[in-house]
GROMACS .gro file of N, CA and C in nm:
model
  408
    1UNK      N    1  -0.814  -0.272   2.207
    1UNK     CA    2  -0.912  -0.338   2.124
    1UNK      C    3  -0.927  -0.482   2.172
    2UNK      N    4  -1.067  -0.518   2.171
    2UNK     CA    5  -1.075  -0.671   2.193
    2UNK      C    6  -1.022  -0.807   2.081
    3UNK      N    7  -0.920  -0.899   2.145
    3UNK     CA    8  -0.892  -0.984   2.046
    3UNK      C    9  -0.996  -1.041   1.979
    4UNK      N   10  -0.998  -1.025   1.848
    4UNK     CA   11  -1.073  -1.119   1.739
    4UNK      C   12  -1.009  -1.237   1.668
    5UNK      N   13  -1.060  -1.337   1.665
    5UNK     CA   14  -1.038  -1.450   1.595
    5UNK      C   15  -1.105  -1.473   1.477
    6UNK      N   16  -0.990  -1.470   1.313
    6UNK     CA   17  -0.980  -1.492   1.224
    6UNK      C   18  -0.943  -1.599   1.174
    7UNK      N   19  -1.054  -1.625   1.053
    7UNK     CA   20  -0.965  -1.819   1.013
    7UNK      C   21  -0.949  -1.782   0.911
    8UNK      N   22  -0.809  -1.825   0.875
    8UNK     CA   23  -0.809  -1.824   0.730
    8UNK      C   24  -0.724  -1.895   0.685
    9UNK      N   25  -0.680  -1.960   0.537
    9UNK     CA   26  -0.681  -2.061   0.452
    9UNK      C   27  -0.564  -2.145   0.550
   10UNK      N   28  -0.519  -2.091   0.618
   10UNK     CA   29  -0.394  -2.181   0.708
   10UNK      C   30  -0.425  -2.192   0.838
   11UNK      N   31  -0.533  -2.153   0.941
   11UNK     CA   32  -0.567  -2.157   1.024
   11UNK      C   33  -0.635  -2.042   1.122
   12UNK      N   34  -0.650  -2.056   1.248
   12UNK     CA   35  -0.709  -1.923   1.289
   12UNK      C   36  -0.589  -1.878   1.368
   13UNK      N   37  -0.636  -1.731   1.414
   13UNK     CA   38  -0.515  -1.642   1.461
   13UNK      C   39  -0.663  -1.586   1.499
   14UNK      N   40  -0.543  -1.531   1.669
   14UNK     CA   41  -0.643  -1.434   1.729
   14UNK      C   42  -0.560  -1.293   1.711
   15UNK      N   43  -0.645  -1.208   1.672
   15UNK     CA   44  -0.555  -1.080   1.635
   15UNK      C   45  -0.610  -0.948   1.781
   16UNK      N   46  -0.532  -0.890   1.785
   16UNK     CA   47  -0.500  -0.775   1.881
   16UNK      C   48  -0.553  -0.624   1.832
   17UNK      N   49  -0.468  -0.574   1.887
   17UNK     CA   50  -0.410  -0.403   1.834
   17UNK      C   51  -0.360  -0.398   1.702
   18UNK      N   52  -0.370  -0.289   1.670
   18UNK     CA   53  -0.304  -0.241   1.487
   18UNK      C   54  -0.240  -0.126   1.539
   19UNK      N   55  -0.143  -0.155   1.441
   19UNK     CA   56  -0.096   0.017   1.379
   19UNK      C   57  -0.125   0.039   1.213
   20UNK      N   58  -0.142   0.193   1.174
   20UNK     CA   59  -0.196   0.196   1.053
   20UNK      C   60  -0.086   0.238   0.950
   21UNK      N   61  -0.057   0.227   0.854
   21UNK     CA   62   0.092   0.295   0.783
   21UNK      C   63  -0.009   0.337   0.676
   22UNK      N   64   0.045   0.462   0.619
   22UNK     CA   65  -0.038   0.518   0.503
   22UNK      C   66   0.082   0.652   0.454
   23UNK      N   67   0.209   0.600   0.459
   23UNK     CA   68   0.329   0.680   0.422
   23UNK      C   69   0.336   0.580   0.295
   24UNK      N   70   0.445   0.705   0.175
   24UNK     CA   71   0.421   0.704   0.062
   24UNK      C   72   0.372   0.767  -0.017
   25UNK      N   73   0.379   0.747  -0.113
   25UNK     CA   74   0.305   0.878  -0.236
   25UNK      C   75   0.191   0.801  -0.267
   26UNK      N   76   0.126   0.708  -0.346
   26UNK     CA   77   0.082   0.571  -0.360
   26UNK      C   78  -0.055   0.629  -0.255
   27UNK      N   79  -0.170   0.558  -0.266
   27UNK     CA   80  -0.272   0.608  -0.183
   27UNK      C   81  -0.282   0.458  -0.104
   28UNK      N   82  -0.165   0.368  -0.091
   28UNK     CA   83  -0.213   0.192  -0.024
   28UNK      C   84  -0.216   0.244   0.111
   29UNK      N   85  -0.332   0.175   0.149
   29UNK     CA   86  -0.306   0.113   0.335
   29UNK      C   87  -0.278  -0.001   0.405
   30UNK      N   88  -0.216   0.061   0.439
   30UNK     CA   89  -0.155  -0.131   0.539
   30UNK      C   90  -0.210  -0.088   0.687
   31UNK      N   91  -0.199  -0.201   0.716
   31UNK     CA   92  -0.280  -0.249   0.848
   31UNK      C   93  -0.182  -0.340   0.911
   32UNK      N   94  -0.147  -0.312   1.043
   32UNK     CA   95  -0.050  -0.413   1.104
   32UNK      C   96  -0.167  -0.491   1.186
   33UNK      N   97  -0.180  -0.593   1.196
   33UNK     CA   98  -0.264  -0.634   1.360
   33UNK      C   99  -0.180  -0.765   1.402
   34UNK      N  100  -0.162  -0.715   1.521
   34UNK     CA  101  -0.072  -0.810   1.647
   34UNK      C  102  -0.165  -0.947   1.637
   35UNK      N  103  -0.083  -1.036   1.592
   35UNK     CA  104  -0.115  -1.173   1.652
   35UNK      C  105  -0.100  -1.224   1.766
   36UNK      N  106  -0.189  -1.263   1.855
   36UNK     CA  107  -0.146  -1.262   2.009
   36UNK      C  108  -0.180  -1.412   1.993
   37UNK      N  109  -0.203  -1.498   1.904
   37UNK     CA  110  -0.233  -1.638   1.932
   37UNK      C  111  -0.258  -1.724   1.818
   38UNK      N  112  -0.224  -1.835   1.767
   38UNK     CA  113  -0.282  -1.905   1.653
   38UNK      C  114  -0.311  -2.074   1.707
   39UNK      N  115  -0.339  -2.110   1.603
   39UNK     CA  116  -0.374  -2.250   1.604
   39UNK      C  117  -0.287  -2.356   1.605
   40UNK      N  118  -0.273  -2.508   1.613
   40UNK     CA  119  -0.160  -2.602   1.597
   40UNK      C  120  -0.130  -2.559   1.463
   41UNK      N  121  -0.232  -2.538   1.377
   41UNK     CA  122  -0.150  -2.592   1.204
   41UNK      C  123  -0.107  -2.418   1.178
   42UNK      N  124  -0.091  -2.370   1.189
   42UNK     CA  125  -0.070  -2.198   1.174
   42UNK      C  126   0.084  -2.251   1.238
   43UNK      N  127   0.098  -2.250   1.411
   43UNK     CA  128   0.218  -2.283   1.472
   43UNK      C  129   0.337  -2.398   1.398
   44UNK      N  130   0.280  -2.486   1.334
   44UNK     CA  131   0.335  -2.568   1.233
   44UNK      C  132   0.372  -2.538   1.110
   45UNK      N  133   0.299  -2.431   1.044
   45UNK     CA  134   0.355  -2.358   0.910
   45UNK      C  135   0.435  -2.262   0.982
   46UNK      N  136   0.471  -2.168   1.083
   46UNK     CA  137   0.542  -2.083   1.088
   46UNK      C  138   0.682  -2.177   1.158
   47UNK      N  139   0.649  -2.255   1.264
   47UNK     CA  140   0.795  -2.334   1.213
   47UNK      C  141   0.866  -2.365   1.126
   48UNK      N  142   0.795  -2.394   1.023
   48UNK     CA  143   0.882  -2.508   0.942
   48UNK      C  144   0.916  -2.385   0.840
   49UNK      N  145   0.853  -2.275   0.829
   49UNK     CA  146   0.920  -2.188   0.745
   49UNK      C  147   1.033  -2.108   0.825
   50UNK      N  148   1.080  -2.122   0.959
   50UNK     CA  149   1.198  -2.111   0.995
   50UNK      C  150   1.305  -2.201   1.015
   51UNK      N  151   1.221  -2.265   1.041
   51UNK     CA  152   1.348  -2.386   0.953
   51UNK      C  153   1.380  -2.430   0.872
   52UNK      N  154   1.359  -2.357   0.759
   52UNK     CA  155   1.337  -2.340   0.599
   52UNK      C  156   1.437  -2.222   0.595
   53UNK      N  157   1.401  -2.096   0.662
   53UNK     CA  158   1.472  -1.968   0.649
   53UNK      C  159   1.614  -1.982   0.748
   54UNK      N  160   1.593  -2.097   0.815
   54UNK     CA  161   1.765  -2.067   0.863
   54UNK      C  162   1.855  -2.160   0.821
   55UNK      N  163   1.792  -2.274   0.781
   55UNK     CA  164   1.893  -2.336   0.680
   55UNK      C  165   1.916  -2.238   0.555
   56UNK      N  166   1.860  -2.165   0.491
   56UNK     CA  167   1.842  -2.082   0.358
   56UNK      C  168   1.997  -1.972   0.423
   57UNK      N  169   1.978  -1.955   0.551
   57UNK     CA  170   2.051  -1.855   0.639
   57UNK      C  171   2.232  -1.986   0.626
   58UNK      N  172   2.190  -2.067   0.661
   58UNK     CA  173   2.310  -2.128   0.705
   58UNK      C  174   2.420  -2.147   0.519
   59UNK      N  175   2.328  -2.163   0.428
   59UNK     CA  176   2.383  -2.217   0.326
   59UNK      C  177   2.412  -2.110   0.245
   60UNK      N  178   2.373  -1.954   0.299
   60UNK     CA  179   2.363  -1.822   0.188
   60UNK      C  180   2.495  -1.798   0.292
   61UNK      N  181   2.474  -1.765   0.443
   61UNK     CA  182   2.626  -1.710   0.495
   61UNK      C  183   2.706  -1.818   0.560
   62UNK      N  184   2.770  -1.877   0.482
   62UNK     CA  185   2.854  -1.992   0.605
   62UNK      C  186   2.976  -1.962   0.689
   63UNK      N  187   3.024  -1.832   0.640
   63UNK     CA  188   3.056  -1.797   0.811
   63UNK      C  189   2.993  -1.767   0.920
   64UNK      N  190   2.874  -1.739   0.952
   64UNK     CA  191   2.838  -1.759   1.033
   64UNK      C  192   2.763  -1.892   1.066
   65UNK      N  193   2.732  -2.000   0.951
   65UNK     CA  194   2.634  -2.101   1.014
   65UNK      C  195   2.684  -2.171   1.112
   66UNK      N  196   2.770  -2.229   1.198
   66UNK     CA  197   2.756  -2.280   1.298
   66UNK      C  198   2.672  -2.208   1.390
   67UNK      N  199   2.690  -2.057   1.401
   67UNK     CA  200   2.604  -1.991   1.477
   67UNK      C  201   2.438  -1.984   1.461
   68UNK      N  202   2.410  -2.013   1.372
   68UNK     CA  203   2.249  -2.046   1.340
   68UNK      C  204   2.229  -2.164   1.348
   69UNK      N  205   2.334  -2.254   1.284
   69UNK     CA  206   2.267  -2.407   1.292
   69UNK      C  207   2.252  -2.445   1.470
   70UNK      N  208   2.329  -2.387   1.547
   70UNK     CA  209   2.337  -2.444   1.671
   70UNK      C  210   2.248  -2.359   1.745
   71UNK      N  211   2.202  -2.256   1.680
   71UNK     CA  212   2.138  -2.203   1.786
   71UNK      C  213   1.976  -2.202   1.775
   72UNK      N  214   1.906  -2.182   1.866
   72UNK     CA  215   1.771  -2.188   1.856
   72UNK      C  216   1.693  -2.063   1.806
   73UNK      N  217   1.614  -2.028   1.755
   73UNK     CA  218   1.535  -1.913   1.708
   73UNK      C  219   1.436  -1.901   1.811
   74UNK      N  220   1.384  -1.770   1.807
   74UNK     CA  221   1.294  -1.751   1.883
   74UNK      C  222   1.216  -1.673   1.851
   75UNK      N  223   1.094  -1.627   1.860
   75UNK     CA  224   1.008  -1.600   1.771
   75UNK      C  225   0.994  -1.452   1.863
   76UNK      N  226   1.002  -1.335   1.779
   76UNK     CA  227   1.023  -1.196   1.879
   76UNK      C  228   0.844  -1.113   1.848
   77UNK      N  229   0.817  -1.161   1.724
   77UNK     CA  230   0.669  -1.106   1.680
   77UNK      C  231   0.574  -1.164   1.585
   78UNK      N  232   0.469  -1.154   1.616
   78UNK     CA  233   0.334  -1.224   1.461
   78UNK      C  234   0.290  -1.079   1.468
   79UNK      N  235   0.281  -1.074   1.337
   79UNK     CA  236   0.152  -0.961   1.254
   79UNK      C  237   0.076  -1.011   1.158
   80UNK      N  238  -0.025  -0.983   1.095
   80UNK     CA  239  -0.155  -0.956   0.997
   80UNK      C  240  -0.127  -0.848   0.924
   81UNK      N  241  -0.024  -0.827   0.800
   81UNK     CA  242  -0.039  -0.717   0.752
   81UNK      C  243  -0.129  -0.759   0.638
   82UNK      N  244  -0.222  -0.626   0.647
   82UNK     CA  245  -0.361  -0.681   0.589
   82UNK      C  246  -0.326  -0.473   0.443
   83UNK      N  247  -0.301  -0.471   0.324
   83UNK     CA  248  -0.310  -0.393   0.223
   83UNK      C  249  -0.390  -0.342   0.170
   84UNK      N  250  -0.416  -0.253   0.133
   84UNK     CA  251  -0.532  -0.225   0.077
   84UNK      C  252  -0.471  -0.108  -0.041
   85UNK      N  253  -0.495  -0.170  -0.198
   85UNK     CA  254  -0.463  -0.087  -0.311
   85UNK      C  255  -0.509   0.033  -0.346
   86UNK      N  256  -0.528   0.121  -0.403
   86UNK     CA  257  -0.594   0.205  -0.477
   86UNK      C  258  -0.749   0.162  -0.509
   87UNK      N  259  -0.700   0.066  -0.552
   87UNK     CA  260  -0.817  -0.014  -0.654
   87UNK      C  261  -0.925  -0.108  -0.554
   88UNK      N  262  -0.924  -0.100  -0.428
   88UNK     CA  263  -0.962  -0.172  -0.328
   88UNK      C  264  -0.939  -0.325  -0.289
   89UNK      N  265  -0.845  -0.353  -0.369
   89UNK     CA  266  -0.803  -0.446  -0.353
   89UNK      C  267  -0.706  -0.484  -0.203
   90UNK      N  268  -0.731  -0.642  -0.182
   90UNK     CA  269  -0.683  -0.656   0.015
   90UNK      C  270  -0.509  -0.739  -0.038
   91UNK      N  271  -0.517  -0.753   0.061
   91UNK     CA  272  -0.361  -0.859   0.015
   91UNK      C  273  -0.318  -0.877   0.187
   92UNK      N  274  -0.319  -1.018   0.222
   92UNK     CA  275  -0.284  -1.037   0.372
   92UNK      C  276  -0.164  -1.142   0.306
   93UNK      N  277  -0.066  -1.066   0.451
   93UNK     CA  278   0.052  -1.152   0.455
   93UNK      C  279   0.104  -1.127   0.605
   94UNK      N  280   0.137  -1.244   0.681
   94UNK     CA  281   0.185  -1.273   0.779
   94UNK      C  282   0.272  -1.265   0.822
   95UNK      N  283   0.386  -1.159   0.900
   95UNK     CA  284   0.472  -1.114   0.936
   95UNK      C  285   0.548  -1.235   1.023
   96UNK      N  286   0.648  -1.255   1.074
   96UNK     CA  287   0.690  -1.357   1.169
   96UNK      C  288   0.832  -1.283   1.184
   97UNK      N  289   0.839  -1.214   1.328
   97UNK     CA  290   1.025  -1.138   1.311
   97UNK      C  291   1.077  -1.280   1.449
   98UNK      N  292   1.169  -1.263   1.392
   98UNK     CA  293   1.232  -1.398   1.445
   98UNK      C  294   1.364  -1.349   1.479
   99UNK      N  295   1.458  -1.421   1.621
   99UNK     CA  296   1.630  -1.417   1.655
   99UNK      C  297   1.700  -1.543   1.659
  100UNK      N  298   1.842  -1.498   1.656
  100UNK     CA  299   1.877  -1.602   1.719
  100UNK      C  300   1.870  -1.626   1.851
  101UNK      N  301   1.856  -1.714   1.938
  101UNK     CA  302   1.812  -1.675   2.057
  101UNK      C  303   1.997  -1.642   2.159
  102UNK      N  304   2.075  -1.729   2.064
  102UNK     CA  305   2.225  -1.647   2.128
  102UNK      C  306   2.341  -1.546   2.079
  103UNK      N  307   2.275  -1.479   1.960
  103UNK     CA  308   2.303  -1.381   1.914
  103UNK      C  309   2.245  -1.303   1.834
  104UNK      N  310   2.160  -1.193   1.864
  104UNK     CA  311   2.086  -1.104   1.848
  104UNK      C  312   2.121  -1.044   1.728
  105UNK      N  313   2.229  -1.006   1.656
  105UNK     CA  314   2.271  -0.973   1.582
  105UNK      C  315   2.209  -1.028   1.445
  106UNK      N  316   2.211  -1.158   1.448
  106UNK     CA  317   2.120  -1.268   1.352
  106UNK      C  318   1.942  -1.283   1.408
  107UNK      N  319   1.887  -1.197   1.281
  107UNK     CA  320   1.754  -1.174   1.291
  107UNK      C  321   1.671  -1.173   1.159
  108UNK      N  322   1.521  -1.158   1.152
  108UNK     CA  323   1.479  -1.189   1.002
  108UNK      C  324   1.349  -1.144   1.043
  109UNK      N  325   1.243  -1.179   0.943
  109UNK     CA  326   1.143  -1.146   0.918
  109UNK      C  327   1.101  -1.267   0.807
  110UNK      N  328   1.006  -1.349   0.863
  110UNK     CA  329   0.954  -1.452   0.740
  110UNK      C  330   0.799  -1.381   0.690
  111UNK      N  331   0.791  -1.421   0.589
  111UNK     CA  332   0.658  -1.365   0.545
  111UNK      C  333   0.568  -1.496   0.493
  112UNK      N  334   0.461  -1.536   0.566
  112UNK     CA  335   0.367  -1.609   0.502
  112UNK      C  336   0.256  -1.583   0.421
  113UNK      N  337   0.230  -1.631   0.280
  113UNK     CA  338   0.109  -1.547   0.283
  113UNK      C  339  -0.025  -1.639   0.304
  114UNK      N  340  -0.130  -1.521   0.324
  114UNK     CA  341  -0.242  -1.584   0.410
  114UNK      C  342  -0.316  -1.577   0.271
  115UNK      N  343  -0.437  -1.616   0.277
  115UNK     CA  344  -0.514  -1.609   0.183
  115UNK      C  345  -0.725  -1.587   0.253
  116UNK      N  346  -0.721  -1.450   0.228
  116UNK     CA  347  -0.856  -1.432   0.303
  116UNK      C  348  -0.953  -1.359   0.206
  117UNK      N  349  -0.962  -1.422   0.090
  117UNK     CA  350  -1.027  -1.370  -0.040
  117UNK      C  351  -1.129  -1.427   0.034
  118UNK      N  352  -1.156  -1.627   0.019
  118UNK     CA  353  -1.317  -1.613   0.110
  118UNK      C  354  -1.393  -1.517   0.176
  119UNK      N  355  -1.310  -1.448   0.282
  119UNK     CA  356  -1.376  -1.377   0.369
  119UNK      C  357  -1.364  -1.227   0.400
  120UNK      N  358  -1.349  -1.208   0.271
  120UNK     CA  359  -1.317  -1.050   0.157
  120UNK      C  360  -1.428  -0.961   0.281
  121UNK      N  361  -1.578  -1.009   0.247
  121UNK     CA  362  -1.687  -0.913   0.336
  121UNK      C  363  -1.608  -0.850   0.448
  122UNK      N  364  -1.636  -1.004   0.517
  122UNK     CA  365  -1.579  -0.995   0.687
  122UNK      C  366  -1.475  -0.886   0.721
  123UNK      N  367  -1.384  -0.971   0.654
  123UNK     CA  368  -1.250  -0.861   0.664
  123UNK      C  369  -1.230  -0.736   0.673
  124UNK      N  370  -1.327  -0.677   0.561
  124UNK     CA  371  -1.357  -0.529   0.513
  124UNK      C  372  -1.450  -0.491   0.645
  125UNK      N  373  -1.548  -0.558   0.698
  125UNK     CA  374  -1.614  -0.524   0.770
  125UNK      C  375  -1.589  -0.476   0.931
  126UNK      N  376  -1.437  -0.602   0.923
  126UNK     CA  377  -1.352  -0.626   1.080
  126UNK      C  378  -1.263  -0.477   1.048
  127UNK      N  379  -1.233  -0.426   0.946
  127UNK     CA  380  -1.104  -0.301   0.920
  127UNK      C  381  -1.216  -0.143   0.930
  128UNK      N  382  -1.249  -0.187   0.916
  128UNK     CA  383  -1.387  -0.049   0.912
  128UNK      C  384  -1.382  -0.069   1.071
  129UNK      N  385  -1.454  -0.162   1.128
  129UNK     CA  386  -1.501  -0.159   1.277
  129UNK      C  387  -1.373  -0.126   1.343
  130UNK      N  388  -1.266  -0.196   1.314
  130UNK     CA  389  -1.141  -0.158   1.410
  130UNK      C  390  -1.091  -0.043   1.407
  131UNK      N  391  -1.099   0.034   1.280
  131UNK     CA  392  -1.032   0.173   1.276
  131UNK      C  393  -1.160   0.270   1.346
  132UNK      N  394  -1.268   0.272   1.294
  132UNK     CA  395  -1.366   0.381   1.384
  132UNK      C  396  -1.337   0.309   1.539
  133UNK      N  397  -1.296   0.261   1.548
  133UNK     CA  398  -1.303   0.174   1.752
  133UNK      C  399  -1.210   0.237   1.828
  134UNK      N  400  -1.080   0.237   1.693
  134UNK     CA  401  -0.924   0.321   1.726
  134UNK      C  402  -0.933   0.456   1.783
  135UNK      N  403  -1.020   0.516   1.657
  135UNK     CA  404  -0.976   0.640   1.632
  135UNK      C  405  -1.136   0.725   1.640
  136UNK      N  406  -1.250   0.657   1.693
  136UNK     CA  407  -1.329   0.737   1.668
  136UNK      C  408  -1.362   0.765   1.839
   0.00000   0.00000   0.00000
């Protein structure tokens, strides 16, 4: 799929490929789409919420915090998980899987949430086009 660029309330992101999840009893769809790129202020909120989440890391396990405080994180994935209710309702939230970069063992998942009610149409319009593009 061709990257598309999305702005939304925290910045733009260029989004990729999806995978679709629709496991469960529940009739929701989620939508993964690969972030292959964002903006300065996007790159600036997902920092600082890891350095938010590994101090949170250092002060919840302190046997291990020397090993987090000293070590660097590294950012392993961005997603767009983009929801969709019963009720048609959307719900985007921003995946971020993150390591330590010297022990693998210490890993996470931050979640930002996005806010793309403005651009409710679009959105609906970009998830329609991408899935017939996928799969048709």
């Amino acid at each position: 799929m061709m990257n598309t660029i999305i702005k939304t309330n925290i910045g733009a992101m260029t989004l990729g490929d999806f995978e679709v999840d629709m496991s469960g009893d529940n009739l929701d769809l989620s939508l993964f789409f690969d972030v292959t790129a964002v903006n300065a202020t996007v790159e600036y909120i997902i920092l600082d919420k890891l350095a938010r989440l590994q101090l949170h890391n250092v002060l919840e396990f302190p046997d291990e915090a020397e090993e987090w405080y000293d070590a660097e994180l590294v950012i392993t994935g961005k997603c767009l998980h983009i929801s969709v209710d019963e009720s048609g309702k959307l719900k985007t939230v921003l995946l971020v899987d993150y390591e330590d970069s010297h022990n693998p063992r210490l890993w996470g998942t931050a979640q930002i949430e996005v806010n793309l009610s403005s651009h409710e149409r679009e959105l609906r319009q970009f998830i329609i086009y991408s899935v017939l593009k996928k799969f048709c």
